XYZ file of C-alpha atoms in Angstrom:
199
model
C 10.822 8.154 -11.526
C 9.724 8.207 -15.377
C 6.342 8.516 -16.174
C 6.995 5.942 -18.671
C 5.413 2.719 -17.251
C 7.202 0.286 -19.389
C 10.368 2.012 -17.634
C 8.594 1.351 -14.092
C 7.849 -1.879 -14.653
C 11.466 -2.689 -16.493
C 13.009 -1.301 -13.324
C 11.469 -3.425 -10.575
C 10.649 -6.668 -12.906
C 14.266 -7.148 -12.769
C 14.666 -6.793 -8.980
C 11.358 -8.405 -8.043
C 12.891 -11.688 -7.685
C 15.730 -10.328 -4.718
C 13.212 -7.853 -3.021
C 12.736 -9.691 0.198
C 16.166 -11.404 0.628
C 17.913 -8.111 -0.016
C 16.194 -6.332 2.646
C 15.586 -9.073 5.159
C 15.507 -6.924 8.360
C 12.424 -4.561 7.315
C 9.945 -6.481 9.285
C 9.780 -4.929 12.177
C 9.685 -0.993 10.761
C 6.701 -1.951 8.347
C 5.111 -3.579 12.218
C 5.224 -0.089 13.421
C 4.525 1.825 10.710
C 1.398 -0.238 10.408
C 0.743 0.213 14.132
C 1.445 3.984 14.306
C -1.427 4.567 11.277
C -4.122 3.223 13.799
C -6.180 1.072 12.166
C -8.765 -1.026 13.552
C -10.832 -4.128 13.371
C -12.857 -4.299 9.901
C -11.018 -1.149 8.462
C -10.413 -1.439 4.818
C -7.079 -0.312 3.826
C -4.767 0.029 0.594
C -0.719 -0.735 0.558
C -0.235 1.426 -2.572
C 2.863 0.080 -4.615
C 2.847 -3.030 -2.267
C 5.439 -4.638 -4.395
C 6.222 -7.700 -2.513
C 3.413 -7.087 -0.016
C 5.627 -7.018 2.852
C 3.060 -5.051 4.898
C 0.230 -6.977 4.157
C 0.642 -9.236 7.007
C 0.796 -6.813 9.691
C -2.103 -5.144 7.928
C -4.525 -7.560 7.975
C -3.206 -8.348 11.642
C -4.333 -4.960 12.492
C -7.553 -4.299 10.913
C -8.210 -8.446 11.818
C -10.882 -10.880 9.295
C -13.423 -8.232 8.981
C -11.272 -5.947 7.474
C -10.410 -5.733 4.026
C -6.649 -5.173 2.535
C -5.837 -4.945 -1.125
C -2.405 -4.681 -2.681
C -1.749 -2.363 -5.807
C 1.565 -2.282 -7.982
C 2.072 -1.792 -11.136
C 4.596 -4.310 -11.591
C 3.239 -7.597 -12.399
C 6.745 -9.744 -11.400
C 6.505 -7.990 -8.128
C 2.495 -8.985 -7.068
C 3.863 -12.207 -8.460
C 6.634 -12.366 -5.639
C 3.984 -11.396 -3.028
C 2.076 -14.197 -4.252
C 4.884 -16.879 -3.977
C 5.583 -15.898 -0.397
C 1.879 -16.344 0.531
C 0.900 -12.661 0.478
C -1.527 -13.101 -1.530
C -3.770 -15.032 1.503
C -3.483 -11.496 3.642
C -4.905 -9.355 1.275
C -6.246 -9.094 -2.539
C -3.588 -7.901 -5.090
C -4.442 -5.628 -8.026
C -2.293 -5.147 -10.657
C -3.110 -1.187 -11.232
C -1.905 2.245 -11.389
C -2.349 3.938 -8.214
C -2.535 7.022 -10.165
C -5.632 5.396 -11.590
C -6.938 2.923 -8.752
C -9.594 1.021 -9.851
C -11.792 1.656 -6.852
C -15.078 3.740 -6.078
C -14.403 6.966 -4.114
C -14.212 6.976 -0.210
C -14.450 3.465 -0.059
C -11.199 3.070 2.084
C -10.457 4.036 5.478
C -6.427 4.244 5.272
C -3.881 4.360 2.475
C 0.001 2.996 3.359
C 2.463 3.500 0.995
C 6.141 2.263 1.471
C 8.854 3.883 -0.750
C 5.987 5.324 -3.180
C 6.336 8.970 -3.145
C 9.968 8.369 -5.187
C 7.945 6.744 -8.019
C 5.158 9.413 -8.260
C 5.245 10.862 -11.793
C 2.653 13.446 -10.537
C 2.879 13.764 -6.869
C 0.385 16.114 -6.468
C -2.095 14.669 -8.692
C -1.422 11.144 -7.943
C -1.974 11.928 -3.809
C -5.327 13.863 -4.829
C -6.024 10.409 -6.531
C -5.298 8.238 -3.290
C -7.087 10.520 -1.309
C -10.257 10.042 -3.928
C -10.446 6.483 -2.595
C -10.211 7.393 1.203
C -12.897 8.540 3.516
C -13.271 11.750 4.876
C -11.153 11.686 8.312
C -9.265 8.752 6.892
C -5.410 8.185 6.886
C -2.029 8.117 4.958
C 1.354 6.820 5.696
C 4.083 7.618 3.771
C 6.659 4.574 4.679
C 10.574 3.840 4.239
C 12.282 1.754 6.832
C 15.219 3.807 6.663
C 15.129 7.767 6.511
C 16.248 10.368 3.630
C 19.900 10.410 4.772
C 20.707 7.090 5.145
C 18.495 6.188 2.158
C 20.671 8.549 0.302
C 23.969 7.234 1.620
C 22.760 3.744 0.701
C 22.006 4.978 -2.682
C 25.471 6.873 -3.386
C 24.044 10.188 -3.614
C 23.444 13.373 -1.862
C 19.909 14.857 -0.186
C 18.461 17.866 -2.713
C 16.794 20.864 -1.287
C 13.862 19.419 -3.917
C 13.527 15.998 -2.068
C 9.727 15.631 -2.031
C 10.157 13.772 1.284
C 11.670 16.867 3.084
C 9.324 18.292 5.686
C 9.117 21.478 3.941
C 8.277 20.040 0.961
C 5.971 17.330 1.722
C 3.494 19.443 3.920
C 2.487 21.839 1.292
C 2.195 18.888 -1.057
C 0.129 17.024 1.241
C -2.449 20.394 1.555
C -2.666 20.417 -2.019
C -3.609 17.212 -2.847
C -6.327 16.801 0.299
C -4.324 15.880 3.052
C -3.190 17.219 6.477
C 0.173 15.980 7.866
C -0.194 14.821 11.152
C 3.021 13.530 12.298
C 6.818 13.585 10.541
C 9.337 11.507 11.288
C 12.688 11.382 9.534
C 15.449 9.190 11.428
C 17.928 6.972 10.463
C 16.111 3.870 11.031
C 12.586 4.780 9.550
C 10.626 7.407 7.545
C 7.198 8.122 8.608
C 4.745 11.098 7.221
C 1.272 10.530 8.684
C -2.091 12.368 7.231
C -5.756 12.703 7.371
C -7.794 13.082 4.400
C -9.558 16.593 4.920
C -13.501 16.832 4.811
């Protein structure tokens, strides 16, 4: 994705509007994505590019009223979306960069992030940067409800040895920029990296 965030915000202004309704079955994968990154009552957790803020729900069920959730996106027609379907009531939404978060350091316990790593102009830097805001010990999911292949397949194209998503590829990645992977999962029906933020 450009680094160019008029181009960003072009791109997904103009889908905004259709998110939801053009994925209507995603429900259910963000549920256990949430579940599998294991937070807990009065954890305070980030959806990073939340667009339409489809897993703020099941993250504020999961870290309950204590907790605290925020939304980021750059996209302002997209936090708008979240807002209209009553998003907004699960969690605070911040219009911001996540390369640039507006938020002290180690402040959060986990980061989620569904379909982000695609849009990351600087993955390396921009990880470092969500692993700033997280604890030491604290997590990262890296979301899609459908894997690489059939994301691919969907999109008309072909999987590149250069895929950032590709286990090879997104371990070393994750090192550099303060994490550990965990866990990897690539299937057809979901893509899940897990990570801890290292000490």
């Amino acid at each position: 994705m450009s680094d160019d965030h008029a181009h960003v915000r072009e791109f997904f202004t103009a889908r905004a509007a259709g998110w939801d309704s053009k994925f209507p079955g995603d429900g259910p994968a963000y549920e256990a994505a949430v579940a599998d990154l294991g937070l807990r009552a009065g954890d305070r957790v980030l959806d990073a590019g939340c667009g339409t803020g489809r897993a703020l729900p099941p993250l504020r069920a999961a870290v309950g009223p204590t907790g605290v959730v925020l939304g980021a996106d750059l996209t302002p027609a997209m936090l708008a979306a979240a807002a209209a379907a009553g998003r907004n009531r699960e969690g605070a939404l911040l219009l911001s960069d996540v390369a640039a978060l507006p938020l002290r350091s180690e402040c959060l316990d986990a980061v989620f992030a569904a379909g982000l790593i695609a849009h990351l102009p600087r993955p390396v830097e921009n990880l470092r940067e969500l692993a700033r805001v997280v604890r030491p010990g604290g997590r990262l999911a890296l979301f899609h409800p459908i894997g690489r292949a059939a994301l691919a397949a969907r999109q008309g194209r072909q999987i590149t040895p250069e895929d950032l998503r590709a286990e090879r590829n997104l371990r070393p990645l994750l090192s550099r920029s303060g994490w550990r992977m965990t866990s990897y999962v690539d299937e057809d029906t979901r893509f899940l990296a897990l990570a801890v933020r290292e000490g």
